[in-house]
């Protein structure tokens, strides 16, 4: 559709240019006609655009719209002797200074469109009655022709302006397309897809991928307000700033904060950028994200669709803004849709909006493998064949393959074994998405947290986990022991794993089946394997033969039914396990 519109506009511009080339210079014809009768003719600009005889050596005189001589000419058409006219008029003074003797207004449809001015006759004789009648007749016949010439000039200027805008849009589209990724990321166990369709009037949509050395993938989608080259240039600037920030800051929220502070001083007035920045760990499915006022992404799990919320102001509006950072785990079969408002805010011929509820409903129904194709098909059906696209449409999807291995749920199958020292029997849970998904021992997520690594934040983690497990109805003693274990494990993760780097959060995930509670606390240190929890030698510590520290893992292990530790190249995870037999089950 866009290509057909461009072809049509190009043909129309060429036709109009050819038509204009057929119009002769009217001012020259008038000047020649006057000269043949011994007259020196000048055509003065009226409030509306007018033509000037190119052979006339006299200076051009412009008439301001509020000059009183305009009202005089309209009320007294015909030949006017300038020397006998007395008005407080800048134009009149200019005409007298130019030694104009006679002025004949050109009036078309009640509007003054120009004035024929004559100086002294070439023969230096006075103008005769015949001369005045000739000039009056000439003005009567010339006025419509001058008006046509003015309209032709206006049309010519409009054509040139349209050509300029077309060239600007072409440059803007080229900038956008050049900066978009040429290839999609190829991640084992993942499917990444993207779609971008610019509108005729170019907006500032963009998406981007960048890779980290540890194998994680950065994903950005953004939308710049306004249109044309200004929006394209802001888009290019934002993309560069985000890429630079992502290389130095591992936190999506900190990267957006840095980009906002850099954009604010220089972004043009009334412009801003909405943007969502996420970092995906393909190995675990962990997705960290922060949002600068962009449309909320959707996560699809099974047939359920939920919003991934994180608060933050658009980039470029106000300096010093903070950006909330959230995490979620994409499990096998999960997918995430990132999109721009060109989809949700599209209108049909009845001016109804496609809308977010419709988008969520479609996502819950369509085939996982054809999300983008299905959405575009629904959009085409909604808008109809004559839709003129209002804004760019950008879509990015991340989908985790249904049966990868290893994955988080598989880990949980291994980790959640009946604690040997527990009096209760903890059944082995069935992985979500597999047979038994609706069985009594299937898992559900109660909370996913990202706690900045700063002293004292272990209390925040402890309270949020306590709030998350409240529906389980734990006994008071059991809850207090769990809180202490969470605080201790979080403090260890912040100190030893993340080295108290504030932009490197501790990730906490709370899961529950009907019989088991699992709290997984993950740092981002990795590398070295955590030591096994050992019983401290109390006498040696009291004798200062050992460090007074080193109680952490021992304490944690004795506060819960079971504790498991796993490590890989990028992280350590401590999993706290409690049996829930006899507790109130999750609703």
PDB file of C-alpha atoms in Angstrom, residues 18 139 203 287 433 513 532:
ATOM      1  CA  UNK A  18       4.822  20.000 -16.442  1.00  0.00           C
ATOM      2  CA  UNK A 139      -6.220  46.806 -15.120  1.00  0.00           C
ATOM      3  CA  UNK A 203       7.817   8.065  13.277  1.00  0.00           C
ATOM      4  CA  UNK A 287      14.425 -11.796  32.078  1.00  0.00           C
ATOM      5  CA  UNK A 433       3.765 -27.850  31.316  1.00  0.00           C
ATOM      6  CA  UNK A 513       3.192 -26.624  45.219  1.00  0.00           C
ATOM      7  CA  UNK A 532      29.236 -27.202  51.865  1.00  0.00           C
TER       8      UNK A 532
END
